[in-house]
Amino acid sequence: MANTTLMPIAGHSDPVTTPRDITPREDGRVDLMGLPRPRIRELFEAAGLDTRQAKLRSKQVYHWLYHRGVTDFSAMTDIAKTMRPWLAERFVVGRPKIVEAQHSTDGTRKWLLQTDDGHDYEMVFIPDADRGTLCISSQVGCTLNCTFCHTGTMRLVRNLTPGEIVGQVMLARDALGEWPKGRMDGFGDDGGGDESGDDQEGHYTADGRLLTNIVLMGMGEPLYNFDNVRDAMTLVMDSAGLALSKRRITLSTSGVIPMMERCGAEIGVNLAVSLHAVNKGVRDEIVPLNKKYGLEELLQACADYPGATNARRITFEYVMLKDKNDSDEDAHELVRLLKKFNLPAKVNLIPFNPWPGANYECSDPDRIRSFSNIVFEAGISAPVRTPRGRDIDAACGQLKTAAEKKSRAQRDREAAEAAAAADE
């Protein structure tokens, strides 16, 4: 892992001394992934294009980058042939490096990814009958130290850049084969493009939507990396780019109250709150951030969240820990608090997913059922989340980069064994 100074205080600083939108590359080229069109235009001008050319090329490249998923400038067929090598010499359209990809028996997929400066992070894709949800990370590691969460045992290394966040979505679309194909009618050539090739065959259509939803519930606290998360989600929601509705994006926070209103106003996505307890003593223990931002203060911030309505309810995540937060009394207190603040709420009850060294056990199924029934009977939706990807440590609270658990040699052996099995 690269030698990077660790963050000393949760969310107050980034070890990168100045804010950055791009991770520097060893080959000197600039990675355009995660950059908005005005920034791409600025880079093209700085590289020597005049204002008119920079504006045109940035529009073309932006479309190929985010709407078509193309990573090779030579495949951008409406750009003049003489311009494509010029772009390739100076710029690159990157993707996160895949260190390891795992498939669960239930269809869940997990990727261990690596940044250009050598840091590992993870993302998970969860397929269901009517949707496909991509769980993405916002930081390398985490600083919140939630005691039930394996990710929380990691130290925070640094924030992910917008490109490293958006790159996860792009990589998932690559893997799922979900980029549009066919002719780009109406997006004309400037006279120097290539009029031959597969791009002219058929018509412009989307192949399908296996990936329908995004949740910022991977490694890290998204609101401690607010600017980069906002900029990344702006690209994901852009109708000229990835074009995913904000109603299909959910940001999960442990309760960084000063940033919650900005999240609603500047990003506008659905909000999920890692609640997990209904009294100060227990929440102080399992979500230490509660010592800084108290429970009732948090619930008031939820009540004030812009855009929260009965049609767009706030999701409260509640991990079920045996004999810790799972009593009938806890359920009744949860109902009381939600009604006190008149919150448009849904409660996701999450059976605790075990990991080595954890100090908790999962609540018994009957106990979880009783808890759920009490909340339901009060008129608040309280489904029990089905654990997914447990066999590959991809379930809620289990993400912790496999680099800390496996050596490179071990991963190479496993890859060789998998290849040999496939050939048999």
Coordinates of C-alpha atoms in Angstrom, one line a residue:
M1 CA 0.0 0.0 0.0
A2 CA 1.2 3.5 -0.8
N3 CA 2.8 5.5 2.0
T4 CA 0.0 7.9 2.8
T5 CA -0.4 9.7 6.2
L6 CA -3.6 8.6 7.8
M7 CA -6.4 10.9 8.8
P8 CA -6.0 11.8 12.5
I9 CA -9.6 13.1 13.0
A10 CA -12.8 11.8 11.5
G11 CA -13.7 13.9 8.5
H12 CA -11.8 17.0 9.4
S13 CA -9.0 16.6 7.0
D14 CA -7.7 14.7 4.0
P15 CA -4.1 13.6 4.0
V16 CA -3.9 15.0 0.4
T17 CA -2.6 18.5 1.2
T18 CA -4.7 20.2 -1.4
P19 CA -8.2 19.3 -2.7
R20 CA -7.9 17.2 -5.9
D21 CA -10.3 15.9 -8.4
I22 CA -7.8 13.6 -10.2
T23 CA -5.3 11.0 -8.9
P24 CA -1.9 11.6 -10.6
R25 CA -0.8 8.9 -12.9
E26 CA 2.8 7.6 -13.4
D27 CA 2.6 8.0 -17.2
G28 CA 1.8 11.7 -16.8
R29 CA -1.5 11.5 -18.7
V30 CA -4.6 13.0 -17.1
D31 CA -7.5 10.7 -16.3
L32 CA -10.8 12.3 -17.4
M33 CA -12.9 9.9 -15.4
G34 CA -15.1 11.8 -12.9
L35 CA -14.7 15.2 -14.5
P36 CA -17.6 17.4 -15.6
R37 CA -17.6 18.9 -19.1
P38 CA -16.4 22.4 -18.1
R39 CA -13.3 20.8 -16.4
I40 CA -12.6 18.7 -19.5
R41 CA -12.9 21.8 -21.6
E42 CA -10.4 23.6 -19.3
L43 CA -7.9 20.7 -19.6
F44 CA -8.2 20.6 -23.4
E45 CA -7.5 24.4 -23.6
A46 CA -4.5 24.0 -21.3
A47 CA -3.2 21.3 -23.6
G48 CA -3.3 23.6 -26.6
L49 CA -6.7 23.6 -28.2
D50 CA -8.4 26.9 -29.0
T51 CA -11.6 27.8 -27.2
R52 CA -13.9 26.6 -30.0
Q53 CA -12.1 23.3 -30.5
A54 CA -12.0 22.7 -26.7
K55 CA -15.7 23.3 -26.4
L56 CA -16.6 20.9 -29.2
R57 CA -14.1 18.2 -28.2
S58 CA -15.2 18.3 -24.6
K59 CA -18.8 17.8 -25.6
Q60 CA -18.0 14.9 -27.8
V61 CA -15.7 13.2 -25.2
Y62 CA -18.1 13.8 -22.4
H63 CA -20.8 11.9 -24.3
W64 CA -18.6 9.0 -25.2
L65 CA -17.2 8.8 -21.7
Y66 CA -20.4 8.9 -19.6
H67 CA -23.2 8.0 -22.0
R68 CA -21.5 5.3 -24.1
G69 CA -18.9 4.0 -21.7
V70 CA -16.1 4.1 -24.2
T71 CA -12.5 4.1 -22.8
D72 CA -10.5 4.2 -26.1
F73 CA -10.3 7.5 -28.0
S74 CA -9.8 5.6 -31.2
A75 CA -13.4 4.3 -30.9
M76 CA -14.9 7.8 -30.6
T77 CA -15.9 7.8 -34.3
D78 CA -17.3 11.3 -34.5
I79 CA -14.0 12.9 -33.5
A80 CA -11.6 13.7 -36.4
K81 CA -9.1 10.8 -37.0
T82 CA -6.1 13.2 -36.6
M83 CA -7.4 14.4 -33.2
R84 CA -7.8 10.9 -31.6
P85 CA -4.0 10.2 -31.2
W86 CA -3.5 13.8 -29.9
L87 CA -6.1 13.0 -27.1
A88 CA -4.6 9.6 -26.4
E89 CA -1.1 11.0 -25.9
R90 CA -2.3 13.5 -23.2
F91 CA -5.4 11.9 -21.6
V92 CA -6.8 8.6 -20.6
V93 CA -10.3 7.4 -19.7
G94 CA -9.7 5.2 -16.7
R95 CA -11.4 2.5 -14.7
P96 CA -10.5 1.3 -11.2
K97 CA -8.0 -1.6 -11.3
I98 CA -9.7 -4.9 -10.4
V99 CA -7.6 -6.8 -7.9
E100 CA -10.1 -9.5 -7.3
A101 CA -13.7 -10.3 -8.3
Q102 CA -15.9 -12.7 -6.3
H103 CA -19.3 -14.2 -6.9
S104 CA -21.6 -15.3 -4.1
T105 CA -23.8 -18.4 -4.4
D106 CA -26.8 -16.0 -4.2
G107 CA -25.7 -14.0 -7.2
T108 CA -24.1 -11.1 -5.3
R109 CA -20.8 -9.9 -6.8
K110 CA -18.0 -8.1 -5.0
W111 CA -15.0 -6.4 -6.5
L112 CA -11.7 -5.5 -4.7
L113 CA -10.5 -2.4 -6.5
Q114 CA -7.3 -0.3 -6.4
T115 CA -6.6 3.3 -7.0
D116 CA -3.8 4.6 -9.2
D117 CA -1.7 5.4 -6.1
G118 CA -2.1 1.8 -4.7
H119 CA -5.0 1.9 -2.2
D120 CA -7.7 -0.8 -2.1
Y121 CA -11.4 -0.4 -1.7
E122 CA -14.5 -2.5 -2.5
M123 CA -17.9 -2.4 -4.2
V124 CA -20.8 -4.8 -4.3
F125 CA -23.6 -5.6 -6.8
I126 CA -26.8 -7.1 -5.4
P127 CA -29.2 -8.5 -8.0
D128 CA -32.9 -9.0 -7.2
A129 CA -35.9 -10.0 -9.2
D130 CA -37.1 -6.4 -9.8
R131 CA -33.9 -4.4 -9.3
G132 CA -30.1 -4.5 -9.2
T133 CA -28.4 -2.4 -6.5
L134 CA -24.8 -1.3 -6.6
C135 CA -23.2 -0.5 -3.2
I136 CA -20.3 1.8 -3.7
S137 CA -17.6 3.2 -1.4
S138 CA -16.7 6.8 -0.8
Q139 CA -13.5 6.5 1.2
V140 CA -10.5 4.1 1.6
G141 CA -11.3 2.7 5.0
C142 CA -13.5 4.4 7.6
T143 CA -13.0 6.5 10.6
L144 CA -16.3 6.0 12.5
N145 CA -15.3 2.9 14.5
C146 CA -18.9 1.5 14.7
T147 CA -18.3 -1.6 16.8
F148 CA -20.6 -3.9 14.9
C149 CA -19.1 -3.1 11.5
H150 CA -16.0 -4.8 10.1
T151 CA -15.2 -1.8 7.9
G152 CA -15.1 0.3 11.0
T153 CA -12.1 -1.6 12.3
M154 CA -10.0 -0.2 9.4
R155 CA -8.1 3.0 9.6
L156 CA -9.1 5.8 7.2
V157 CA -6.4 6.4 4.5
R158 CA -8.0 9.0 2.3
N159 CA -11.1 10.2 0.5
L160 CA -11.9 8.8 -2.9
T161 CA -11.9 11.3 -5.8
P162 CA -15.0 11.9 -7.9
G163 CA -13.4 9.7 -10.6
E164 CA -12.8 6.9 -8.2
I165 CA -16.4 7.0 -7.1
V166 CA -18.0 7.3 -10.5
G167 CA -15.5 4.7 -11.8
Q168 CA -17.3 2.1 -9.6
V169 CA -20.5 2.7 -11.5
M170 CA -18.8 2.7 -14.9
L171 CA -17.0 -0.6 -14.0
A172 CA -20.3 -2.2 -13.0
R173 CA -21.9 -1.2 -16.3
D174 CA -18.9 -2.6 -18.1
A175 CA -19.3 -5.9 -16.2
L176 CA -23.1 -6.1 -16.8
G177 CA -22.9 -5.1 -20.5
E178 CA -25.2 -2.1 -20.0
W179 CA -23.8 0.5 -22.3
P180 CA -26.0 1.7 -25.3
K181 CA -25.0 0.4 -28.7
G182 CA -25.8 1.5 -32.3
R183 CA -25.7 4.7 -34.2
M184 CA -25.7 8.0 -32.5
D185 CA -28.4 9.7 -34.6
G186 CA -28.4 13.5 -34.2
F187 CA -24.9 13.5 -32.7
G188 CA -23.1 14.5 -35.9
D189 CA -19.5 14.3 -37.1
D190 CA -17.6 17.5 -37.5
G191 CA -16.3 16.4 -40.9
G192 CA -13.3 14.5 -39.8
G193 CA -14.9 11.4 -38.2
D194 CA -15.0 7.9 -39.3
E195 CA -18.1 6.9 -41.2
S196 CA -17.4 3.2 -41.3
G197 CA -17.5 0.5 -38.7
D198 CA -20.0 -1.1 -36.3
D199 CA -21.1 2.2 -34.8
Q200 CA -23.2 2.8 -38.0
E201 CA -25.1 -0.5 -37.8
G202 CA -28.5 -0.7 -36.3
H203 CA -30.0 2.1 -34.2
Y204 CA -29.3 3.7 -30.9
T205 CA -30.8 1.6 -28.0
A206 CA -30.0 0.7 -24.4
D207 CA -29.4 -3.0 -23.8
G208 CA -31.3 -3.3 -20.5
R209 CA -31.1 -2.2 -16.9
L210 CA -29.7 -4.8 -14.6
L211 CA -28.2 -1.9 -12.5
T212 CA -31.2 0.2 -11.4
N213 CA -30.2 1.6 -8.0
I214 CA -27.1 2.9 -6.3
V215 CA -26.5 3.0 -2.6
L216 CA -23.6 4.9 -1.0
M217 CA -23.3 2.3 1.8
G218 CA -19.8 0.9 1.1
M219 CA -16.6 1.8 2.8
G220 CA -16.5 5.2 4.4
E221 CA -18.8 7.9 5.6
P222 CA -20.1 9.8 2.5
L223 CA -20.8 13.0 4.3
Y224 CA -17.1 13.2 5.4
N225 CA -16.3 13.3 1.7
F226 CA -19.1 15.6 0.7
D227 CA -17.7 17.6 -2.2
N228 CA -16.4 14.6 -4.1
V229 CA -19.5 12.5 -3.4
R230 CA -21.7 15.5 -4.6
D231 CA -19.6 16.0 -7.8
A232 CA -19.7 12.2 -8.5
M233 CA -23.4 11.9 -8.1
T234 CA -24.0 15.0 -10.2
L235 CA -22.4 13.1 -13.1
V236 CA -24.4 9.9 -12.3
M237 CA -27.7 11.9 -12.4
D238 CA -26.8 14.1 -15.4
S239 CA -29.3 13.4 -18.2
A240 CA -26.5 13.8 -20.7
G241 CA -24.4 11.3 -18.8
L242 CA -25.2 8.2 -16.8
A243 CA -28.8 9.5 -16.4
L244 CA -29.8 7.7 -13.2
S245 CA -32.7 9.3 -11.4
K246 CA -31.9 10.8 -7.9
R247 CA -34.9 8.8 -6.7
R248 CA -32.8 5.6 -7.4
I249 CA -29.8 6.8 -5.4
T250 CA -29.6 6.5 -1.6
L251 CA -26.9 8.0 0.6
S252 CA -26.3 6.4 4.0
T253 CA -24.9 8.4 6.9
S254 CA -24.2 7.6 10.5
G255 CA -25.4 11.1 11.4
V256 CA -23.0 13.8 10.3
I257 CA -25.6 16.4 11.1
P258 CA -23.9 19.6 9.8
M259 CA -23.8 18.1 6.3
M260 CA -27.3 16.5 6.1
E261 CA -29.1 19.6 5.0
R262 CA -26.5 20.3 2.3
C263 CA -26.9 16.7 1.1
G264 CA -30.6 17.3 0.6
A265 CA -30.2 20.7 -1.0
E266 CA -27.1 20.0 -3.2
I267 CA -27.4 16.3 -4.1
G268 CA -31.1 15.6 -3.4
V269 CA -30.9 11.9 -3.2
N270 CA -32.7 9.6 -0.8
L271 CA -31.4 9.5 2.8
A272 CA -30.6 6.5 4.9
V273 CA -29.5 6.9 8.5
S274 CA -27.5 4.3 10.5
L275 CA -29.6 4.4 13.7
H276 CA -29.0 1.0 15.3
A277 CA -30.1 2.0 18.8
V278 CA -32.7 4.1 20.6
N279 CA -30.9 5.3 23.7
K280 CA -27.7 7.2 24.3
G281 CA -25.8 4.5 26.2
V282 CA -26.2 1.8 23.5
R283 CA -25.7 4.1 20.6
D284 CA -22.7 5.7 22.1
E285 CA -21.2 2.2 22.3
I286 CA -22.0 0.9 18.8
V287 CA -22.0 4.2 16.8
P288 CA -19.4 6.4 18.6
L289 CA -20.4 9.4 16.5
N290 CA -23.4 9.6 18.7
K291 CA -21.2 11.2 21.4
K292 CA -20.7 14.2 19.1
Y293 CA -24.2 14.3 17.4
G294 CA -26.9 13.1 19.8
L295 CA -29.9 10.9 19.0
E296 CA -32.6 13.6 19.2
E297 CA -30.5 16.1 17.4
L298 CA -30.0 13.6 14.6
L299 CA -33.8 12.9 14.4
Q300 CA -34.5 16.6 14.2
A301 CA -32.0 16.9 11.3
C302 CA -33.9 14.0 9.6
A303 CA -37.2 15.9 10.1
D304 CA -35.6 18.9 8.5
Y305 CA -34.1 17.0 5.6
P306 CA -35.1 18.7 2.3
G307 CA -37.4 16.6 0.1
A308 CA -38.4 14.0 2.8
T309 CA -42.0 13.1 2.3
N310 CA -44.2 10.1 2.6
A311 CA -43.4 9.3 -1.0
R312 CA -39.7 9.7 -0.3
R313 CA -39.3 8.3 3.2
I314 CA -36.1 8.4 5.2
T315 CA -34.7 4.9 5.7
F316 CA -33.5 4.1 9.2
E317 CA -31.0 1.2 9.3
Y318 CA -31.1 -0.9 12.4
V319 CA -28.7 -3.8 12.9
M320 CA -30.2 -6.5 15.2
L321 CA -27.7 -7.4 18.0
K322 CA -28.7 -10.1 20.4
D323 CA -29.5 -8.7 23.9
K324 CA -28.1 -5.3 23.0
N325 CA -30.8 -3.4 21.0
D326 CA -33.4 -6.0 20.1
S327 CA -36.0 -6.0 23.0
D328 CA -39.7 -5.2 22.7
E329 CA -39.0 -2.1 24.8
D330 CA -36.4 -1.0 22.2
A331 CA -39.0 -1.5 19.4
H332 CA -41.6 0.6 21.3
E333 CA -39.1 3.3 22.0
L334 CA -38.1 3.4 18.3
V335 CA -41.8 3.9 17.4
R336 CA -42.1 6.7 20.0
L337 CA -39.1 8.6 18.6
L338 CA -40.1 8.3 15.0
K339 CA -43.6 9.5 15.9
K340 CA -42.3 12.3 18.1
F341 CA -40.5 13.8 15.2
N342 CA -43.3 13.1 12.8
L343 CA -40.8 11.4 10.4
P344 CA -41.8 9.8 7.1
A345 CA -39.9 6.7 7.9
K346 CA -39.1 3.2 6.9
V347 CA -37.0 0.9 9.2
N348 CA -34.7 -1.7 7.6
L349 CA -34.0 -4.4 10.2
I350 CA -30.6 -5.9 9.4
P351 CA -29.6 -9.3 10.9
F352 CA -26.1 -8.9 12.2
N353 CA -23.5 -10.3 9.8
P354 CA -20.7 -12.0 11.7
W355 CA -17.0 -11.3 11.1
P356 CA -13.9 -12.6 12.8
G357 CA -13.4 -10.8 16.2
A358 CA -16.8 -9.4 16.4
N359 CA -18.2 -8.9 20.0
Y360 CA -21.8 -9.4 19.0
E361 CA -24.2 -12.1 18.0
C362 CA -27.2 -11.9 15.7
S363 CA -30.6 -11.6 17.3
D364 CA -32.7 -14.8 17.2
P365 CA -35.2 -15.0 14.3
D366 CA -38.2 -15.0 16.7
R367 CA -36.8 -11.9 18.4
I368 CA -36.3 -10.1 15.1
R369 CA -39.8 -11.0 14.0
S370 CA -41.3 -9.7 17.3
F371 CA -39.4 -6.4 16.9
S372 CA -40.6 -6.0 13.3
N373 CA -44.2 -6.8 14.2
I374 CA -44.3 -4.0 16.9
V375 CA -43.0 -1.4 14.4
F376 CA -45.3 -2.6 11.7
E377 CA -48.3 -2.5 14.0
A378 CA -47.5 1.2 14.7
G379 CA -47.9 1.9 11.0
I380 CA -44.2 2.1 10.1
S381 CA -42.8 -0.3 7.5
A382 CA -40.1 -2.5 9.1
P383 CA -39.0 -5.2 6.7
V384 CA -36.2 -7.6 7.7
R385 CA -33.3 -7.4 5.2
T386 CA -32.3 -10.7 3.7
P387 CA -28.5 -11.1 4.2
R388 CA -26.8 -11.2 0.8
G389 CA -23.2 -12.2 -0.1
R390 CA -22.2 -13.5 3.4
D391 CA -20.1 -16.3 1.9
I392 CA -17.8 -13.6 0.2
D393 CA -17.9 -11.1 3.1
A394 CA -20.1 -8.8 1.0
A395 CA -23.0 -8.4 3.4
C396 CA -23.8 -5.3 5.3
G397 CA -21.1 -4.4 7.8
Q398 CA -18.7 -7.0 6.4
L399 CA -16.7 -4.9 3.9
K400 CA -13.0 -4.8 4.7
T401 CA -10.6 -4.9 1.9
A402 CA -9.4 -8.4 1.1
A403 CA -5.9 -7.1 0.8
E404 CA -5.8 -7.1 4.6
K405 CA -6.9 -10.7 4.7
K406 CA -5.1 -12.3 1.7
S407 CA -1.6 -12.1 0.3
R408 CA -1.0 -11.5 -3.3
A409 CA 0.4 -15.0 -3.7
Q410 CA -2.8 -16.5 -2.2
R411 CA -5.0 -14.5 -4.6
D412 CA -2.8 -15.6 -7.5
R413 CA -3.2 -19.3 -6.4
E414 CA -6.9 -18.9 -6.2
A415 CA -7.1 -17.3 -9.6
A416 CA -5.0 -20.1 -11.1
E417 CA -7.2 -22.8 -9.5
A418 CA -10.3 -21.1 -10.8
A419 CA -8.9 -21.0 -14.3
A420 CA -7.9 -24.6 -14.1
A421 CA -11.4 -25.6 -12.9
A422 CA -13.0 -23.7 -15.8
D423 CA -10.9 -25.6 -18.3
E424 CA -11.9 -29.0 -17.0

